[in-house]
PDB file of C-alpha atoms and ligand atoms in Angstrom:
ATOM      1  CA  MET A  54      55.873 101.262 134.283  1.00 94.00           C
ATOM      2  CA  LYS A  55      57.940  99.157 135.297  1.00 97.00           C
ATOM      3  CA  VAL A  56      58.651  99.929 139.847  1.00 98.00           C
ATOM      4  CA  ALA A  57      60.496  98.241 142.008  1.00 98.00           C
ATOM      5  CA  ILE A  58      61.074  98.817 145.832  1.00 98.00           C
ATOM      6  CA  ARG A  59      64.979  97.267 147.617  1.00 98.00           C
ATOM      7  CA  TYR A  60      66.367  98.369 150.789  1.00 98.00           C
ATOM      8  CA  TYR A  61      68.403  97.402 153.330  1.00 98.00           C
ATOM      9  CA  SER A  62      66.980  97.288 157.007  1.00 98.00           C
ATOM     10  CA  LYS A  63      68.576  95.823 160.011  1.00 98.00           C
ATOM     11  CA  LEU A  64      66.306  96.781 162.641  1.00 97.00           C
ATOM     12  CA  GLY A  65      62.618  96.397 160.364  1.00 97.00           C
ATOM     13  CA  HIS A  66      61.511 100.275 160.041  1.00 97.00           C
ATOM     14  CA  THR A  67      63.057 100.854 157.018  1.00 98.00           C
ATOM     15  CA  LYS A  68      60.833  97.552 155.531  1.00 98.00           C
ATOM     16  CA  ASP A  69      57.588  98.492 157.454  1.00 97.00           C
ATOM     17  CA  ILE A  70      57.268 101.084 154.890  1.00 98.00           C
ATOM     18  CA  ALA A  71      58.870  99.314 151.633  1.00 98.00           C
ATOM     19  CA  ASP A  72      56.117  96.115 152.404  1.00 98.00           C
ATOM     20  CA  ALA A  73      53.777  99.416 153.196  1.00 97.00           C
ATOM     21  CA  MET A  74      54.927 100.755 149.362  1.00 98.00           C
ATOM     22  CA  GLY A  75      54.493  96.976 147.916  1.00 98.00           C
ATOM     23  CA  GLU A  76      51.070  96.654 149.222  1.00 97.00           C
ATOM     24  CA  GLU A  77      50.474  99.796 147.926  1.00 96.00           C
ATOM     25  CA  LEU A  78      51.698  99.114 143.960  1.00 97.00           C
ATOM     26  CA  GLY A  79      50.855  95.115 144.620  1.00 97.00           C
ATOM     27  CA  ILE A  80      54.413  94.314 144.480  1.00 98.00           C
ATOM     28  CA  LYS A  81      56.570  92.946 146.562  1.00 98.00           C
ATOM     29  CA  ALA A  82      59.667  95.055 148.508  1.00 98.00           C
ATOM     30  CA  ILE A  83      63.062  92.990 148.457  1.00 98.00           C
ATOM     31  CA  SER A  84      65.268  93.361 151.044  1.00 98.00           C
ATOM     32  CA  ILE A  85      69.043  93.954 149.068  1.00 98.00           C
ATOM     33  CA  VAL A  86      70.294  90.951 151.485  1.00 98.00           C
ATOM     34  CA  ASP A  87      67.974  88.996 149.946  1.00 98.00           C
ATOM     35  CA  GLU A  88      69.065  89.632 145.998  1.00 97.00           C
ATOM     36  CA  PRO A  89      72.361  91.086 145.933  1.00 95.00           C
ATOM     37  CA  ASN A  90      72.193  92.761 142.164  1.00 94.00           C
ATOM     38  CA  LEU A  91      68.826  93.672 140.759  1.00 96.00           C
ATOM     39  CA  LYS A  92      67.977  91.503 138.191  1.00 93.00           C
ATOM     40  CA  GLU A  93      65.362  93.880 136.284  1.00 94.00           C
ATOM     41  CA  GLU A  94      65.442  96.900 134.243  1.00 97.00           C
ATOM     42  CA  VAL A  95      62.911  99.302 135.573  1.00 98.00           C
ATOM     43  CA  ASP A  96      61.654 102.566 135.441  1.00 98.00           C
ATOM     44  CA  ILE A  97      61.623 104.414 138.950  1.00 98.00           C
ATOM     45  CA  LEU A  98      63.543 101.876 142.105  1.00 98.00           C
ATOM     46  CA  PHE A  99      61.889 102.708 145.658  1.00 98.00           C
ATOM     47  CA  LEU A 100      65.386 102.455 147.728  1.00 98.00           C
ATOM     48  CA  GLY A 101      65.381 102.673 151.109  1.00 98.00           C
ATOM     49  CA  GLY A 102      68.053 102.577 154.195  1.00 98.00           C
ATOM     50  CA  ALA A 103      68.937 103.767 157.075  1.00 97.00           C
ATOM     51  CA  PRO A 104      73.041 105.083 158.890  1.00 97.00           C
ATOM     52  CA  TYR A 105      74.079 103.232 161.609  1.00 97.00           C
ATOM     53  CA  ALA A 106      76.642 105.145 163.128  1.00 94.00           C
ATOM     54  CA  ASN A 107      76.701 107.878 160.935  1.00 93.00           C
ATOM     55  CA  VAL A 108      76.799 105.860 158.146  1.00 95.00           C
ATOM     56  CA  MET A 109      74.551 103.626 155.236  1.00 97.00           C
ATOM     57  CA  ASP A 110      75.945 100.088 156.296  1.00 97.00           C
ATOM     58  CA  GLU A 111      78.104  98.772 153.445  1.00 98.00           C
ATOM     59  CA  LYS A 112      75.912  96.210 151.794  1.00 98.00           C
ATOM     60  CA  LEU A 113      73.651  99.481 150.776  1.00 98.00           C
ATOM     61  CA  ARG A 114      76.549 101.243 149.893  1.00 98.00           C
ATOM     62  CA  THR A 115      78.067  98.750 147.377  1.00 98.00           C
ATOM     63  CA  TYR A 116      74.816  97.552 145.733  1.00 98.00           C
ATOM     64  CA  ALA A 117      73.928 101.432 144.758  1.00 98.00           C
ATOM     65  CA  LYS A 118      77.516 102.089 143.538  1.00 98.00           C
ATOM     66  CA  GLY A 119      76.584  98.561 141.959  1.00 97.00           C
ATOM     67  CA  LEU A 120      73.126  99.900 140.336  1.00 98.00           C
ATOM     68  CA  LYS A 121      73.666 100.826 136.391  1.00 96.00           C
ATOM     69  CA  LYS A 122      71.609 103.860 134.023  1.00 97.00           C
ATOM     70  CA  GLU A 123      70.984 100.775 131.881  1.00 96.00           C
ATOM     71  CA  LEU A 124      68.847  99.454 134.371  1.00 97.00           C
ATOM     72  CA  VAL A 125      67.472 102.150 136.483  1.00 98.00           C
ATOM     73  CA  LYS A 126      66.221 105.056 134.580  1.00 97.00           C
ATOM     74  CA  ARG A 127      65.345 106.797 138.220  1.00 98.00           C
ATOM     75  CA  VAL A 128      65.529 106.396 141.833  1.00 98.00           C
ATOM     76  CA  ILE A 129      62.947 107.302 144.729  1.00 98.00           C
ATOM     77  CA  LEU A 130      65.187 106.671 148.477  1.00 98.00           C
ATOM     78  CA  PHE A 131      63.162 106.243 151.491  1.00 98.00           C
ATOM     79  CA  THR A 132      64.551 106.407 155.226  1.00 98.00           C
ATOM     80  CA  THR A 133      63.808 106.362 158.175  1.00 97.00           C
ATOM     81  CA  SER A 134      66.162 107.655 161.107  1.00 95.00           C
ATOM     82  CA  ASN A 135      66.738 110.875 163.201  1.00 93.00           C
ATOM     83  CA  TRP A 136      69.709 112.255 160.698  1.00 93.00           C
ATOM     84  CA  SER A 137      69.765 110.338 157.628  1.00 93.00           C
ATOM     85  CA  ARG A 138      69.716 113.666 155.384  1.00 94.00           C
ATOM     86  CA  ARG A 139      73.714 112.727 155.413  1.00 94.00           C
ATOM     87  CA  THR A 140      72.754 108.995 154.087  1.00 96.00           C
ATOM     88  CA  VAL A 141      70.357 110.311 151.650  1.00 97.00           C
ATOM     89  CA  ARG A 142      73.245 112.922 149.851  1.00 97.00           C
ATOM     90  CA  SER A 143      75.599 109.921 150.335  1.00 98.00           C
ATOM     91  CA  LEU A 144      73.256 107.640 148.188  1.00 98.00           C
ATOM     92  CA  ARG A 145      71.855 110.365 145.678  1.00 98.00           C
ATOM     93  CA  LYS A 146      75.818 111.120 144.955  1.00 98.00           C
ATOM     94  CA  ILE A 147      76.867 107.810 144.058  1.00 98.00           C
ATOM     95  CA  LEU A 148      73.710 107.543 141.952  1.00 98.00           C
ATOM     96  CA  THR A 149      74.207 110.393 140.097  1.00 98.00           C
ATOM     97  CA  ASN A 150      77.480 109.223 139.362  1.00 98.00           C
ATOM     98  CA  ASN A 151      76.414 106.259 137.688  1.00 98.00           C
ATOM     99  CA  GLU A 152      74.279 108.906 135.574  1.00 98.00           C
ATOM    100  CA  ILE A 153      71.257 107.305 137.219  1.00 98.00           C
ATOM    101  CA  GLU A 154      68.095 110.535 138.014  1.00 98.00           C
ATOM    102  CA  VAL A 155      67.288 111.031 141.397  1.00 98.00           C
ATOM    103  CA  ASP A 156      64.462 112.456 142.576  1.00 98.00           C
ATOM    104  CA  LYS A 157      64.858 115.574 144.767  1.00 97.00           C
ATOM    105  CA  ASP A 158      62.313 115.191 147.721  1.00 97.00           C
ATOM    106  CA  TYR A 159      62.587 111.493 149.334  1.00 98.00           C
ATOM    107  CA  PHE A 160      60.376 109.340 151.740  1.00 98.00           C
ATOM    108  CA  TYR A 161      60.599 109.894 155.050  1.00 97.00           C
ATOM    109  CA  ALA A 162      59.422 108.493 158.442  1.00 96.00           C
ATOM    110  CA  HIS A 163      60.618 108.580 161.975  1.00 96.00           C
ATOM    111  CA  MET A 164      62.052 105.432 163.070  1.00 95.00           C
ATOM    112  CA  LEU A 165      59.295 105.903 166.089  1.00 95.00           C
ATOM    113  CA  LYS A 166      56.313 107.372 163.938  1.00 94.00           C
ATOM    114  CA  ILE A 167      56.099 104.518 161.268  1.00 95.00           C
ATOM    115  CA  ASN A 168      53.146 103.514 162.228  1.00 94.00           C
ATOM    116  CA  LYS A 169      51.877 107.494 161.889  1.00 94.00           C
ATOM    117  CA  ARG A 170      53.345 107.894 159.030  1.00 94.00           C
ATOM    118  CA  ILE A 171      51.812 104.537 157.043  1.00 94.00           C
ATOM    119  CA  PRO A 172      48.746 106.314 155.729  1.00 93.00           C
ATOM    120  CA  LYS A 173      51.177 108.696 154.201  1.00 96.00           C
ATOM    121  CA  VAL A 174      53.227 106.060 152.210  1.00 97.00           C
ATOM    122  CA  LYS A 175      50.225 106.483 149.932  1.00 93.00           C
ATOM    123  CA  GLU A 176      49.798 109.965 149.492  1.00 95.00           C
ATOM    124  CA  PHE A 177      53.491 109.797 148.193  1.00 97.00           C
ATOM    125  CA  ILE A 178      53.205 106.978 146.130  1.00 97.00           C
ATOM    126  CA  LYS A 179      50.250 107.973 144.594  1.00 95.00           C
ATOM    127  CA  LYS A 180      52.536 112.039 143.315  1.00 96.00           C
ATOM    128  CA  LYS A 181      55.332 109.833 142.395  1.00 97.00           C
ATOM    129  CA  VAL A 182      53.668 106.925 140.725  1.00 96.00           C
ATOM    130  CA  GLY A 183      49.967 107.871 139.589  1.00 83.00           C
TER     131      GLY A 183
HETATM  132  C1  FMN B 491      73.612 100.363 165.618  1.00 66.69           C
HETATM  133  C2  FMN B 491      72.767 101.227 165.498  1.00 66.69           C
HETATM  134  C3  FMN B 491      73.922 102.653 165.059  1.00 66.69           C
HETATM  135  C4  FMN B 491      72.892 103.702 164.725  1.00 66.69           C
HETATM  136  N1  FMN B 491      73.312 104.880 164.315  1.00 66.69           N
HETATM  137  C5  FMN B 491      72.714 105.773 164.204  1.00 66.69           C
HETATM  138  C6  FMN B 491      72.982 107.274 163.514  1.00 66.69           C
HETATM  139  O1  FMN B 491      74.419 107.849 163.809  1.00 66.69           O
HETATM  140  N2  FMN B 491      72.487 107.925 163.682  1.00 66.69           N
HETATM  141  C7  FMN B 491      71.052 107.666 162.730  1.00 66.69           C
HETATM  142  O2  FMN B 491      70.305 109.055 163.050  1.00 66.69           O
HETATM  143  N3  FMN B 491      70.548 106.433 163.705  1.00 66.69           N
HETATM  144  C8  FMN B 491      71.002 105.884 163.947  1.00 66.69           C
HETATM  145  N4  FMN B 491      70.743 105.016 164.395  1.00 66.69           N
HETATM  146  C9  FMN B 491      69.644 104.576 163.870  1.00 66.69           C
HETATM  147  C10 FMN B 491      68.625 103.810 163.034  1.00 66.69           C
HETATM  148  O3  FMN B 491      68.885 104.332 161.652  1.00 66.69           O
HETATM  149  C11 FMN B 491      67.230 103.773 162.887  1.00 66.69           C
HETATM  150  O4  FMN B 491      66.812 103.186 164.184  1.00 66.69           O
HETATM  151  C12 FMN B 491      66.967 103.686 161.721  1.00 66.69           C
HETATM  152  O5  FMN B 491      65.063 103.407 161.767  1.00 66.69           O
HETATM  153  C13 FMN B 491      67.049 102.379 161.541  1.00 66.69           C
HETATM  154  O6  FMN B 491      66.500 101.347 160.109  1.00 66.69           O
HETATM  155  P1  FMN B 491      66.301  99.858 160.344  1.00 66.69           P
HETATM  156  O7  FMN B 491      64.792  99.932 161.265  1.00 66.69           O
HETATM  157  O8  FMN B 491      65.601  99.344 158.895  1.00 66.69           O
HETATM  158  O9  FMN B 491      67.380  99.028 160.178  1.00 66.69           O
HETATM  159  C14 FMN B 491      71.155 104.022 164.666  1.00 66.69           C
HETATM  160  C15 FMN B 491      70.926 102.369 164.944  1.00 66.69           C
HETATM  161  C16 FMN B 491      72.186 101.300 165.302  1.00 66.69           C
HETATM  162  C17 FMN B 491      71.067  99.970 165.821  1.00 66.69           C
END
């Protein structure tokens, strides 16, 4: 099964989770700033982001809009903010409009409790990827 991790992170919290996921899966988590378009076909894409002044960054919105069902079978979201639910909802809407399956649950780590939540990444990855 092919798995990839992509994220947008201004302050580093989302990156911390992405990197922990990458470590668990033995793959490199890549920022969408470094790779603005997904270049490979994947079964599962872990996609992380957070709100800034209530909305996700435009780069993440554009990235999600550009994802094609031919490249991505299923997306699993992760986020780190106090009020991320709106961002998760928006991402889910964009992706399902693109006919991409998005898991109902997502990984959440509060930005001030990242270190505490890192061990939970392992459990989450096991549950999702096996
Ligand atoms: C300029 C700015 C605006 C923010 N606005 C919000 C917001 O509206 N709602 C929220 O829940 N968090 C907000 N946050 C908090 C971030 O979403 C939170 O720190 C998140 O973990 C950032 O992820 P990152 O470290 O990967 O960039 C804001 C942070 C910054 C720097």
